[in-house]
Structures are given as structure tokens and as C-alpha cells.
């Protein structure tokens, strides 16, 4: 959602955030961070990284285990296909879990899991390693080897991390599909990756209901997915499932066998660790590929410095493992840093709206990393829920997924952090793998700004020719150099990698976001410049929803736009032209909404489906969503010279 320059809350609030100060008001970090943070000498960090970015990254890389040291930190001879730590040999699993086995971290909780019904489980680093070893032996018994692909479709339970880690250990490339996606969405992703195995559960819990994930997977497998040889099912919900003889295997039976544990594969730094499909501007998702070496260094370093991780931290990132935030900052980042990470299967406002605060208090969470949509939802519930709990355990807060508006920022700062906790608003993407624009704990913050690029990263705001725009003006957010966790390519589609990110404005990485910088150099992210939606922080594309709608038998054409929403940030609205013989009705509108849900998944909720007789199009027949949006929101449609009618 675009951030207005002087966005002031319109309604009157009860809290002390009643009067918003100007956007230049600085929120200074508590004393402790200025004196005592990992990045307390932040000016020196920025200077060091600017003078010698490769040296800066190499220093942090040296804190992680390498079987063979790299020859070159950054090889840009084939740019924009960059190589990081080329010649180095390592494995992300060794950095995340194996290296802790020889230290005191072994007996510490890697994950504390809590289920929706309040059940808890604690898994130490030692137990995690043991389970991963057993599961990797099970995977080997199915003849899975380095380079093979495995799909994972699971709720937020410890076994999702076990599955990811066992793959990475063996050099198998995992592709996690968010459990809110439909059978068709699974099928698309499994077929593109040619996954041999899919790992799922008998079910999951959400707001008191049991969802049968295996059933969804079964639908995907019966519709296609010829590459799948087996599905592995974790027994979790004790939901009755039908097992297909020869194809379906129980996870608990697979790990109970006494099989030889495969060695951890020695991977080239540049070898792929995982694929994560994300929405682009077309109906076909992009398979973003991340490596072992560069990814591990980027994620480890950013989490350590930005969240100031300490051994005693209990860290809670409320994301789902099915998104990049879950990969980098629930699984790999916290594990590499040896902290305890809280994993929660439920939703933060169920069964009571203060569930999240009750959990922070009970688990003594020290770092909370969440999304603006959740903060706004909690603010809507009011302050009583937060005030009912002792949140003095918190020392640092984080935000991710969409721009955080100043009002939500201040609510988070005052009521959750009690003005003691700095807020790290981290701007990044599936493609960047790691934080890119974000503060460090000791820097002076502005409510709603993601601060400046992380040390070693050069970001700019430019016009469409690539020229920097002056402070105060909006433009395209670009990155001008490479960073360790940069995506390697798009799976089997290097051409799309080049076209999407590097050709529209030559010489830089095009993020797809709009931003402006203020006179102090602070970045204010304004939202996407392309047709990518952010609904409650979930990334979807207009084209994906449109293609789901036109697959309905009554529909001839559809145009989807994002509309600002006070809680979700953005919601989708669809304009639909029906085929002749079909008449508009509220029932049909509802049926189309259900159809979208079935085709993409429950996450693709489309708030409104309206029927129209015409859509604004270019002469070549492309629907001009920009014009639809301008009409809907009463904005200036911009250049309409290509509009046909
Ligand atoms: C948006 C999520 C403003 C942005 C990690 C980006 C943000 C997209 C922020 C990537 C933030 C993420 N402030 N906008 N702190 N963080 N975004 O790939 O539009 O799911 O391009 O990765 O989320 O979404 P993705």
C-alpha cells in the first residue's frame, strides 16, 4: 500500500499515539543497544562494508564451517549470474545444525513448538540432528540423491524443519509449498520442479478445524504430477487418511528403521539448496533458486546483526515455513545462530484475541518478528489484550512483508515494545533471500521507514531510465551490486531471470517496488510497482487470480486489482465479463470466489467480484489494470494514450 508522505491517522485514537509527530521524528534506540549491541559501532560497520564489501562478507563467512575455503568471494565475470564464495565447499545443514553438535548448543532447544490446542514440544539441537539423520536415511532408502527435488506441503510443525534439513543435508533440493495453496497450485509447482517425493501430514489445525492436507496432495497427484514416486505422511492430526499401497509411506515408519545414516553431502558453494516458487506478474509462478554458500552467509549475518541475536534469546517469527521468511528466519537463520526459535501451528488470535501476547509472556519471548497486517489486526482488538500480559521479556521487535504505516509502527512501538524495543522494519524479498533495507538496533528510527541498506548493499531510487531521483521523489527501488543471498536464477528459466530483474533497467537488479528517500537518506517503501499483490503479507499476482477466474465456465474475461485495506494492507477486487448466456447474480459472484479459492487456495481470498460489460484494454488487447484501479480509487489513471476505448 503506498505510504503517503505525511500520512497522519484520520480517526481519533485512545492511546498516546493520538498525535503523530512529523515523519522526521527520531526514535532513538534504548541506551543498551547503543552501548552493547552486536552492531553498536554501526558507523564503523557501514564504513567497513562500503570500503571493502567482499572483505566484510568474508569475515562473516569465516564464522561458518567450510570443508574447503573459497577461492574468490565474489565472481562477477558472468554477471548477473554472480558466484559467491566460488570454489568453496560446504553444506547449509552443517552450518545450521551439525556444527552445534560439538558445543553446548547441542543440549539447547532449537525449537519450542506449540500447537493450536496448547500442546508443546521442545526439540534440542541434538535431537534435531538425530531425527534429521534418521529421516535422511529414510530418504536414501527411497533412492533419493543429490540434485533430486522433493516437495514439502506441511503445517507449522517441527517435522517441516526436519524435512527441509534432511533434504539439504543430502543435497536434495526442497520446494516448500505453502499449506494454504490448493491442489492445482501444488500440481503446478511439483510438475515444474519434477519432484520425486512429496512430504505432507495427515492434517493440520486451524481455528478449531482439522484440514486434511493429504487429501489435497492426493487430488494433486491424481490430476498429474507424473514425477512423484512416493508421498511421505507425517502423522499429526490423527485424521483418517487413505494410504495408497506402494506410493504412500508413513514418516514414523520410515524413521523407525535402523538404516545407515548418509554422509552430509559436500556441496559446492553455488550448488542449489532449495527452490521456492513465488508470484511474478504472469499466471506462472517463478522458481526462485537459492544456493548453499552465499545464502548461508547472507542469512546468518543479517539475522545476527539486525536482531542482535544472543544465546539466551527466545526468538519468535510468526511467519509460515512456506514463505521465504520461514526459510530464512524461522529455520536456517536462527539455527545457524544457535538460538531457540518458537514454532506455532495456530493463528495468533485464536481461541482468544490475545493468544499472541499470552504466548510471548509464557515462553519469555525476547524477539518478536511479525507482519504489519497482524499488528494492525491486534491494534484493532484494542490495548486491553496487550496490557493484560507482562511483555517485559521482549527486547527487540521486527516487521516484514509489506510497508508498515506509521500508525501501526507507533502502536507496536508503544504498546508491545513499551518504548523500550527498537523496531527492525526489514525490507526484502523471496529473491533477495535476506534482509536488504533495514535498520541496525542502535540507529535512530523513523516510524514507517525501513531505514537504509544493510552494510555492503547499494540501493537506489531511480526513474525508468535508471537515473537516481532526488530526495523526496518516488521511483523504482533498485539494487546496484550483488549480495551473498541473491537468487541464483529462476528454475529452468534463466531467460525469465534476466528479463524480470535485469533487463527493464539495465545494469541493476529491479526489485519491483516503489520507494522514496528522504533528505536524511532514509528509505520509505511505497509498495509494488508491478502487478504483484500483497494480501495480508501473502504474495500473489493479479494474473494468477485472473487466470483462476477465467477457468470458471461462465467467465469470458477478468481483470483483478489490489485495493488498499486498513488491516490486510491490500485486498483483491475482480472485474468480470461473463460469457453470453450467463447472467450476473450474487450467487454467481460467490461461486466465482469459491472457484478462486479452489484453484489457488484459501489464501487468495478475493473480497469482491463484480460484473462488467467492458474492461479497459490496450489496442493489443491487454487489460489495463492501472485504469481499473484508478477508476475504483478515484485516482489519476496516468498515461492512457494506449487505451483502446
Ligand atoms: C514487500 C517477503 C515494505 C515488498 C520477505 C517486496 C515489504 C515483497 C517489506 C516481497 C517491508 C517485504 N516494507 N514492503 N519491510 N518486506 N515487503 O517475496 O513489496 O513474499 O517486494 O518476501 O514484500 O515479498 P516476498
XYZ file of C-alpha atoms and ligand atoms in Angstrom:
670
model
C 0.000 0.000 0.000
C 1.535 3.307 -0.978
C 2.817 5.233 2.003
C 1.630 8.805 1.852
C 4.257 11.390 2.551
C 2.674 12.878 5.612
C 0.378 10.081 6.492
C -1.489 11.098 9.630
C -4.131 8.952 11.273
C -7.541 10.311 10.500
C -9.583 8.903 13.347
C -9.037 9.770 16.926
C -7.377 7.103 18.983
C -7.467 6.430 22.671
C -3.775 5.902 23.036
C -0.870 8.247 23.327
C -0.326 7.838 19.590
C -3.143 10.322 19.282
C -0.912 12.956 17.811
C 1.546 11.745 15.261
C 4.689 13.733 15.058
C 6.198 14.547 11.715
C 7.836 11.766 9.754
C 11.198 13.204 10.793
C 10.695 12.394 14.452
C 13.534 10.150 15.512
C 13.064 7.254 17.868
C 16.389 6.657 19.458
C 17.371 3.195 20.426
C 17.468 2.389 24.072
C 20.832 3.030 25.673
C 21.552 -0.670 25.924
C 21.655 -1.174 22.174
C 23.818 1.863 21.631
C 26.393 0.566 24.084
C 26.017 -3.116 23.941
C 24.616 -4.412 20.651
C 26.495 -6.631 18.235
C 26.280 -3.690 15.873
C 26.813 -0.952 18.477
C 29.616 0.542 16.436
C 27.315 0.673 13.458
C 29.041 3.555 11.753
C 32.245 1.514 11.588
C 30.288 -1.450 10.179
C 28.818 0.642 7.365
C 32.219 2.178 6.619
C 33.993 -1.168 6.589
C 31.382 -2.722 4.285
C 31.438 0.234 1.949
C 35.205 0.280 1.664
C 35.524 -3.471 1.221
C 32.213 -5.322 0.816
C 33.884 -8.592 -0.089
C 36.112 -8.436 2.972
C 33.074 -7.649 5.092
C 31.183 -10.717 3.873
C 34.292 -12.915 4.015
C 34.698 -12.079 7.733
C 31.222 -13.388 8.485
C 31.643 -16.358 6.153
C 34.661 -17.343 8.251
C 32.412 -17.766 11.270
C 30.647 -20.622 9.454
C 32.059 -24.083 8.645
C 33.649 -24.726 5.237
C 35.024 -28.074 4.078
C 37.181 -26.169 1.631
C 37.759 -22.441 1.665
C 36.531 -20.376 -1.280
C 38.912 -19.090 -3.936
C 37.061 -15.863 -4.613
C 34.437 -14.094 -2.513
C 32.514 -12.666 -5.458
C 32.989 -13.683 -9.055
C 31.057 -11.327 -11.324
C 32.584 -12.445 -14.607
C 29.218 -13.862 -15.772
C 27.033 -11.149 -14.291
C 24.172 -11.031 -13.486
C 24.805 -14.716 -12.777
C 27.046 -13.995 -9.818
C 29.068 -16.569 -7.912
C 29.622 -16.176 -4.188
C 32.428 -17.951 -2.364
C 33.264 -19.748 -5.589
C 35.422 -22.807 -5.149
C 34.267 -23.150 -1.540
C 32.739 -26.409 -0.293
C 30.209 -26.533 2.477
C 26.654 -27.545 3.352
C 23.938 -25.325 4.756
C 22.973 -28.201 7.080
C 26.438 -28.304 8.625
C 26.177 -24.572 9.334
C 22.653 -24.846 10.729
C 22.740 -27.990 12.854
C 25.806 -30.185 12.554
C 28.329 -27.684 13.809
C 26.487 -27.244 17.088
C 26.808 -30.927 17.946
C 30.300 -30.386 19.306
C 29.288 -27.467 21.537
C 26.985 -26.725 24.456
C 24.311 -25.651 21.952
C 23.670 -29.371 21.370
C 21.524 -29.595 24.527
C 19.714 -26.365 23.988
C 16.231 -26.083 22.481
C 16.394 -25.492 18.751
C 12.605 -25.313 18.530
C 9.856 -24.889 21.028
C 6.684 -25.879 19.242
C 3.183 -25.014 20.307
C 0.079 -26.446 18.697
C -3.219 -24.699 18.349
C -4.671 -26.673 21.275
C -1.783 -25.621 23.515
C 0.306 -28.824 23.261
C 4.019 -28.096 23.345
C 7.171 -29.942 22.309
C 10.796 -28.972 22.803
C 13.416 -30.227 20.374
C 17.061 -29.728 21.215
C 19.768 -29.262 18.606
C 20.953 -32.772 19.460
C 17.513 -34.313 18.980
C 17.028 -32.359 15.786
C 20.268 -33.760 14.372
C 19.317 -37.279 15.359
C 15.900 -37.025 13.707
C 17.276 -35.418 10.566
C 19.812 -38.241 10.307
C 17.099 -40.876 10.594
C 14.897 -39.151 8.077
C 17.752 -38.673 5.632
C 18.429 -42.422 5.893
C 14.763 -42.974 5.054
C 15.017 -40.680 2.050
C 18.118 -42.522 0.846
C 16.208 -45.811 1.123
C 13.830 -44.342 -1.459
C 16.792 -43.783 -3.700
C 16.822 -40.024 -3.402
C 20.123 -38.418 -4.188
C 21.923 -35.114 -4.585
C 20.209 -32.863 -7.089
C 16.788 -34.586 -6.849
C 13.801 -32.417 -5.927
C 11.386 -33.006 -3.063
C 8.185 -31.046 -2.419
C 7.006 -30.255 1.111
C 3.385 -29.342 1.939
C 3.070 -29.108 5.682
C 1.761 -27.052 8.567
C 3.999 -25.278 11.034
C 5.273 -28.303 12.974
C 8.857 -29.331 13.762
C 8.781 -32.021 11.053
C 8.639 -29.345 8.382
C 12.087 -28.216 9.521
C 13.257 -31.842 9.772
C 12.128 -32.439 6.194
C 13.838 -29.309 4.873
C 17.055 -30.020 6.762
C 17.207 -33.695 5.750
C 16.941 -32.665 2.101
C 19.614 -30.003 2.417
C 21.918 -32.426 4.230
C 21.724 -34.784 1.258
C 21.991 -32.098 -1.388
C 18.360 -32.718 -2.334
C 16.654 -29.517 -3.452
C 13.482 -28.847 -1.460
C 10.488 -26.927 -2.687
C 8.150 -25.976 0.136
C 4.614 -25.192 -0.959
C 2.621 -23.056 1.486
C -0.129 -25.159 3.066
C -2.743 -22.533 2.115
C -2.302 -23.392 -1.577
C -4.714 -25.644 -3.461
C -4.200 -28.989 -5.200
C -3.803 -27.236 -8.550
C -1.143 -24.937 -7.147
C 0.731 -27.955 -5.748
C 0.472 -29.712 -9.072
C 1.919 -26.745 -10.965
C 4.882 -26.491 -8.615
C 5.560 -30.233 -8.383
C 5.446 -30.593 -12.151
C 7.723 -27.631 -12.788
C 10.298 -28.933 -10.307
C 9.770 -32.597 -11.310
C 9.788 -33.548 -7.655
C 10.171 -37.264 -6.936
C 8.679 -37.206 -3.459
C 6.161 -35.050 -1.649
C 6.083 -34.814 2.142
C 2.849 -33.889 3.884
C 0.790 -34.600 7.005
C -2.464 -36.362 7.706
C -3.836 -32.966 8.642
C -3.412 -29.644 10.339
C -5.438 -27.489 12.703
C -6.777 -24.038 12.034
C -9.273 -22.165 14.175
C -10.542 -25.380 15.675
C -10.989 -27.142 12.358
C -8.942 -30.049 11.043
C -7.743 -29.639 7.476
C -6.757 -32.711 5.542
C -3.549 -31.803 3.782
C -3.050 -35.335 2.486
C -6.378 -35.163 0.716
C -5.257 -32.014 -1.094
C -1.999 -33.702 -2.064
C -3.921 -36.782 -3.249
C -6.020 -34.573 -5.521
C -2.860 -33.044 -6.989
C -1.345 -36.480 -7.548
C -4.416 -37.916 -9.196
C -4.628 -34.918 -11.528
C -0.984 -35.138 -12.653
C 2.484 -34.943 -11.078
C 3.927 -37.942 -13.008
C 7.376 -37.422 -11.460
C 6.150 -38.288 -7.937
C 7.182 -41.778 -6.829
C 6.196 -41.527 -3.171
C 4.405 -39.356 -0.712
C 5.533 -39.395 2.893
C 2.932 -38.638 5.526
C 3.654 -37.282 8.978
C 1.031 -38.404 11.457
C -0.012 -35.238 13.226
C -3.759 -34.613 13.319
C -4.681 -38.307 13.588
C -7.095 -37.619 10.825
C -8.150 -40.757 8.901
C -6.385 -40.956 5.536
C -6.294 -43.468 2.716
C -2.803 -44.763 2.043
C -2.040 -45.834 -1.491
C -0.128 -49.099 -1.457
C 3.396 -48.756 -2.797
C 3.202 -44.982 -3.103
C 2.330 -43.615 0.336
C 4.599 -44.131 3.318
C 4.318 -43.133 6.968
C 7.070 -40.836 8.195
C 7.203 -42.543 11.591
C 7.743 -45.938 9.970
C 10.415 -44.555 7.689
C 12.453 -43.097 10.555
C 11.975 -46.137 12.791
C 14.084 -48.323 10.526
C 17.659 -48.952 11.533
C 19.294 -47.700 8.343
C 22.803 -46.383 7.769
C 22.899 -42.592 8.031
C 24.077 -40.999 4.812
C 27.039 -38.618 4.992
C 26.277 -34.953 4.706
C 26.915 -34.096 1.052
C 29.844 -31.810 0.441
C 28.288 -29.143 -1.748
C 29.829 -26.507 -3.958
C 29.067 -23.095 -2.559
C 26.990 -22.383 -5.670
C 25.003 -25.648 -5.661
C 21.252 -25.127 -5.218
C 19.890 -25.639 -1.693
C 16.238 -25.038 -2.444
C 13.652 -23.702 -4.853
C 10.839 -21.516 -3.611
C 8.035 -20.668 -6.005
C 6.795 -17.122 -5.807
C 4.320 -14.998 -7.719
C 5.517 -12.866 -10.572
C 3.489 -10.773 -12.954
C 2.216 -13.708 -15.003
C -0.016 -16.626 -14.059
C 3.002 -18.952 -13.806
C 4.925 -18.826 -10.523
C 8.680 -18.378 -10.609
C 11.000 -20.985 -9.103
C 13.483 -18.858 -7.180
C 16.713 -20.818 -6.661
C 18.971 -20.268 -3.642
C 22.430 -21.727 -3.106
C 24.223 -23.228 -0.124
C 27.215 -20.902 0.367
C 26.049 -17.374 -0.381
C 22.606 -17.901 1.096
C 24.000 -19.226 4.346
C 26.393 -16.314 4.800
C 23.784 -13.663 3.946
C 21.081 -15.055 6.206
C 23.405 -15.791 9.126
C 24.964 -12.325 9.091
C 21.796 -10.289 8.666
C 19.901 -12.073 11.441
C 22.845 -11.896 13.805
C 23.392 -8.156 13.386
C 19.875 -6.855 12.800
C 18.200 -8.863 15.544
C 21.285 -8.718 17.748
C 20.972 -12.427 18.496
C 22.255 -13.732 21.811
C 22.495 -17.209 23.227
C 19.737 -16.515 25.692
C 17.233 -15.307 23.111
C 13.872 -16.919 22.561
C 13.039 -15.757 19.124
C 9.577 -15.895 17.546
C 8.955 -15.265 13.905
C 5.233 -15.662 13.259
C 5.626 -16.424 9.543
C 4.975 -19.780 7.919
C 7.763 -22.056 6.652
C 6.015 -21.979 3.263
C 7.271 -18.460 2.600
C 10.824 -17.157 2.335
C 10.558 -15.575 5.788
C 10.019 -19.058 7.178
C 13.007 -20.454 5.275
C 15.487 -17.722 6.149
C 14.296 -16.544 9.510
C 12.435 -19.449 11.144
C 14.579 -22.349 10.035
C 18.031 -21.564 8.651
C 18.891 -18.185 10.232
C 18.001 -18.944 13.862
C 19.592 -22.411 13.667
C 22.832 -21.077 12.203
C 22.921 -18.602 15.072
C 22.209 -21.294 17.669
C 19.168 -19.611 19.216
C 15.841 -21.056 20.324
C 13.092 -20.477 17.815
C 9.409 -20.681 18.659
C 7.226 -22.514 16.170
C 3.468 -22.053 16.377
C 0.933 -24.021 14.419
C -2.100 -21.900 15.203
C -3.184 -18.368 14.449
C -2.299 -15.503 16.808
C -5.871 -14.539 17.721
C -7.389 -17.963 18.385
C -9.029 -19.151 20.604
C -8.680 -15.717 22.209
C -7.621 -12.494 20.588
C -4.689 -12.088 22.981
C -3.222 -15.539 22.247
C -0.094 -13.958 20.784
C 0.642 -11.840 23.885
C -0.183 -14.703 26.204
C 2.385 -16.814 24.305
C 5.039 -14.094 24.354
C 4.689 -13.910 28.126
C 4.543 -17.651 28.746
C 7.522 -18.515 26.546
C 9.532 -15.431 27.591
C 9.958 -14.366 24.001
C 12.766 -11.812 23.663
C 12.497 -11.071 19.937
C 9.207 -10.927 18.057
C 9.220 -10.753 14.266
C 5.846 -10.319 12.610
C 3.918 -8.590 9.816
C 2.122 -5.227 9.670
C -1.169 -6.949 8.879
C -1.004 -8.763 12.202
C -0.009 -5.605 14.065
C -2.988 -3.749 12.593
C -5.302 -6.614 13.460
C -4.046 -6.600 17.061
C -4.380 -2.819 17.270
C -7.972 -3.200 16.151
C -8.646 -5.577 19.031
C -7.511 -2.776 21.341
C -4.888 -2.353 24.006
C -6.544 -4.361 26.779
C -5.235 -7.660 25.362
C -1.630 -6.462 25.312
C -1.886 -4.771 28.693
C -3.166 -7.961 30.290
C 0.268 -9.540 29.806
C 3.734 -8.891 31.090
C 5.742 -8.306 27.923
C 8.862 -7.075 29.673
C 10.709 -10.125 28.297
C 10.707 -8.524 24.830
C 13.822 -6.615 23.865
C 13.550 -6.192 20.100
C 10.755 -6.202 17.527
C 10.708 -6.846 13.794
C 8.340 -6.252 10.907
C 8.237 -7.705 7.398
C 6.107 -8.415 4.378
C 4.608 -5.060 3.430
C 5.080 -1.398 4.239
C 4.300 -0.654 7.864
C 2.262 2.523 8.179
C 3.394 4.995 10.877
C 0.248 4.431 12.906
C 0.816 0.680 13.132
C 4.538 1.265 13.787
C 3.751 3.525 16.736
C 1.196 1.132 18.144
C 3.775 -1.686 18.017
C 6.448 0.570 19.490
C 4.342 1.887 22.367
C 2.057 -0.937 23.346
C 4.060 -4.023 22.511
C 7.597 -2.723 22.953
C 6.705 -0.266 25.687
C 9.051 2.239 24.010
C 11.983 0.041 25.062
C 12.312 -2.128 21.984
C 13.655 -0.890 18.688
C 11.623 -1.989 15.661
C 13.599 -3.531 12.831
C 11.475 -2.987 9.738
C 13.138 -5.353 7.300
C 12.559 -4.898 3.585
C 13.488 -7.906 1.484
C 12.064 -10.488 -0.930
C 11.973 -14.178 -1.809
C 14.554 -13.275 -4.423
C 16.928 -11.449 -2.081
C 16.885 -14.323 0.437
C 17.982 -11.967 3.233
C 17.260 -8.525 4.704
C 18.288 -5.772 2.313
C 16.967 -2.483 3.647
C 16.649 -2.423 7.400
C 17.972 -0.671 10.467
C 20.543 -1.956 12.934
C 19.346 -1.858 16.576
C 21.285 1.255 17.631
C 20.335 3.559 14.733
C 17.780 6.360 15.158
C 14.482 5.124 13.694
C 11.624 6.868 11.941
C 8.127 5.433 12.281
C 7.346 3.715 8.982
C 10.752 3.833 7.332
C 12.856 0.707 6.732
C 15.991 2.879 7.287
C 18.863 2.281 4.840
C 20.536 -0.588 3.005
C 22.244 -3.221 5.142
C 26.042 -2.827 5.185
C 27.586 -3.840 1.867
C 24.400 -3.268 -0.155
C 23.904 -0.389 -2.566
C 20.254 0.522 -3.122
C 18.915 3.433 -5.102
C 15.643 5.014 -6.178
C 15.642 5.671 -9.911
C 13.411 6.722 -12.790
C 12.644 4.371 -15.674
C 15.902 5.255 -17.423
C 17.866 4.237 -14.342
C 18.756 7.776 -13.234
C 18.675 8.447 -9.477
C 15.783 10.636 -8.434
C 16.294 13.404 -5.868
C 15.251 13.027 -2.208
C 11.517 13.286 -1.641
C 10.644 11.908 -5.072
C 9.276 8.421 -5.606
C 10.792 5.982 -8.074
C 11.800 2.381 -8.699
C 13.737 0.692 -5.959
C 16.836 -0.998 -7.404
C 19.916 -2.742 -6.034
C 23.168 -1.806 -7.679
C 25.523 -4.536 -6.548
C 25.331 -8.233 -5.760
C 24.774 -9.653 -2.262
C 25.520 -13.150 -0.953
C 21.946 -14.489 -0.715
C 20.942 -13.194 -4.147
C 18.807 -15.687 -6.060
C 20.907 -17.716 -8.467
C 18.343 -17.939 -11.238
C 14.750 -18.994 -11.860
C 14.487 -22.771 -12.042
C 14.961 -23.890 -15.640
C 14.199 -20.375 -16.818
C 17.356 -18.234 -16.832
C 15.783 -16.113 -19.573
C 12.939 -15.073 -17.293
C 15.532 -14.297 -14.593
C 17.271 -11.884 -16.945
C 14.090 -10.326 -18.287
C 12.353 -9.871 -14.929
C 15.180 -8.459 -12.908
C 17.955 -7.118 -15.106
C 16.719 -6.003 -18.499
C 13.992 -3.458 -17.825
C 16.523 -1.102 -16.279
C 19.899 -2.376 -17.472
C 22.771 -2.814 -15.075
C 20.789 -3.044 -11.833
C 18.531 -5.513 -10.024
C 14.941 -4.298 -10.352
C 13.067 -5.085 -7.142
C 9.531 -4.429 -8.410
C 8.903 -2.000 -5.521
C 8.463 1.752 -5.465
C 10.208 3.824 -2.833
C 11.399 7.274 -1.982
C 14.302 8.503 0.063
C 14.022 11.431 2.414
C 16.590 14.168 2.959
C 18.352 12.041 5.583
C 18.717 9.131 3.196
C 16.021 7.022 4.906
C 14.083 4.748 2.542
C 10.262 4.729 2.590
C 8.930 1.700 0.726
C 5.697 2.515 -1.083
C 4.566 -0.889 -2.372
C 4.836 -2.817 -5.625
C 5.238 -1.096 -8.946
C 4.295 -4.211 -10.885
C 1.236 -6.412 -10.834
C 2.058 -8.297 -7.704
C -0.383 -8.214 -4.790
C 0.375 -8.342 -1.090
C -2.739 -9.580 0.659
C -2.132 -9.763 4.414
C 1.552 -10.066 3.520
C 0.939 -13.034 1.181
C 2.436 -12.596 -2.224
C 0.065 -13.302 -5.136
C -0.206 -11.959 -8.625
C -3.127 -10.281 -10.324
C -2.556 -12.550 -13.331
C -2.720 -15.697 -11.174
C -6.132 -14.702 -9.821
C -7.349 -13.633 -13.264
C -6.376 -16.951 -14.787
C -8.172 -18.775 -11.962
C -11.306 -16.709 -12.657
C -11.319 -17.267 -16.401
C -11.064 -21.008 -15.818
C -14.653 -20.785 -14.491
C -17.079 -21.911 -17.245
C -19.232 -18.757 -17.004
C -16.364 -16.305 -17.382
C -15.086 -14.729 -20.531
C -12.582 -12.166 -19.227
C -11.356 -10.842 -15.901
C -9.265 -8.007 -14.528
C -8.007 -8.021 -10.929
C -6.739 -5.078 -8.958
C -5.386 -4.539 -5.458
C -7.338 -2.149 -3.227
C -5.935 -0.631 -0.041
C -7.326 -2.215 3.112
C -6.868 -0.887 6.644
C -5.945 -4.280 8.112
C -4.757 -6.543 5.301
C -2.784 -3.804 3.558
C -4.326 -4.821 0.277
C -7.295 -6.877 -0.902
C -8.185 -8.125 -4.379
C -11.170 -6.947 -6.361
C -12.152 -8.674 -9.593
C -13.984 -7.213 -12.585
C -15.538 -9.982 -14.631
C -17.125 -10.174 -18.069
C -19.466 -13.151 -18.353
C -19.897 -15.348 -21.409
C -23.154 -14.859 -23.271
C -25.909 -16.959 -21.758
C -24.787 -16.216 -18.187
C -26.466 -13.542 -16.117
C -24.834 -11.646 -13.257
C -26.091 -12.641 -9.807
C -24.839 -12.531 -6.230
C -24.766 -16.354 -6.287
C -22.512 -16.408 -9.328
C -20.218 -13.846 -7.742
C -19.963 -16.073 -4.665
C -19.411 -19.135 -6.834
C -16.514 -17.425 -8.608
C -14.962 -16.504 -5.272
C -15.184 -20.170 -4.253
C -13.684 -21.161 -7.569
C -10.659 -18.893 -6.950
C -10.266 -20.478 -3.537
C -10.347 -23.928 -5.042
C -7.966 -23.081 -7.866
C -5.289 -21.155 -5.953
C -6.106 -21.785 -2.324
C -7.784 -20.133 0.645
C -5.059 -17.501 0.768
C -6.276 -15.987 -2.498
C -9.461 -14.591 -0.973
C -10.936 -12.075 -3.363
C -13.070 -9.611 -1.496
C -15.289 -8.517 -4.323
C -16.248 -9.992 -7.665
C -18.241 -7.546 -9.761
C -19.645 -7.991 -13.244
C -18.959 -5.509 -16.014
C -19.688 -5.424 -19.720
C -16.357 -3.928 -20.744
C -12.784 -3.764 -19.457
C -10.234 -1.047 -20.291
C -7.777 -2.525 -22.764
C -4.817 -1.523 -24.853
C -5.159 -1.760 -28.622
C -3.301 -5.056 -28.435
C -5.976 -6.408 -26.079
C -4.144 -6.285 -22.753
C -6.334 -5.368 -19.791
C -5.143 -2.094 -18.281
C -5.370 -2.824 -14.555
C -3.945 0.602 -13.848
C -7.014 2.227 -15.360
C -9.371 -0.082 -13.467
C -7.607 0.753 -10.250
C -7.669 4.478 -10.914
C -11.394 4.316 -11.620
C -12.016 2.333 -8.471
C -9.942 4.538 -6.205
C -10.673 7.836 -7.902
C -7.008 8.306 -8.785
C -5.364 9.769 -11.821
C -5.005 6.902 -14.344
C -1.739 8.344 -15.744
C -0.902 7.876 -19.398
C -3.944 6.438 -21.187
C -2.741 7.018 -24.750
C -2.621 3.269 -25.368
C -6.201 2.799 -24.150
C -8.382 1.497 -26.948
C -11.669 2.940 -25.807
C 7.082 -6.420 0.288
C 8.809 -11.290 1.858
C 7.711 -2.818 2.745
C 7.719 -5.774 -0.925
C 10.090 -11.160 2.708
C 8.542 -6.903 -1.512
C 7.943 -5.025 2.175
C 7.666 -8.094 -1.258
C 8.707 -5.263 3.343
C 8.382 -9.397 -1.212
C 8.931 -4.168 4.228
C 8.550 -7.107 2.208
N 8.416 -2.966 3.883
N 7.448 -3.815 1.889
N 9.608 -4.306 5.353
N 9.070 -6.562 3.330
N 7.863 -6.193 1.510
O 8.828 -12.322 -1.735
O 6.709 -5.369 -1.809
O 6.946 -12.688 -0.081
O 8.816 -6.743 -2.875
O 9.145 -11.708 0.598
O 7.064 -7.810 0.018
O 7.513 -10.425 -0.818
P 8.064 -11.873 -0.555
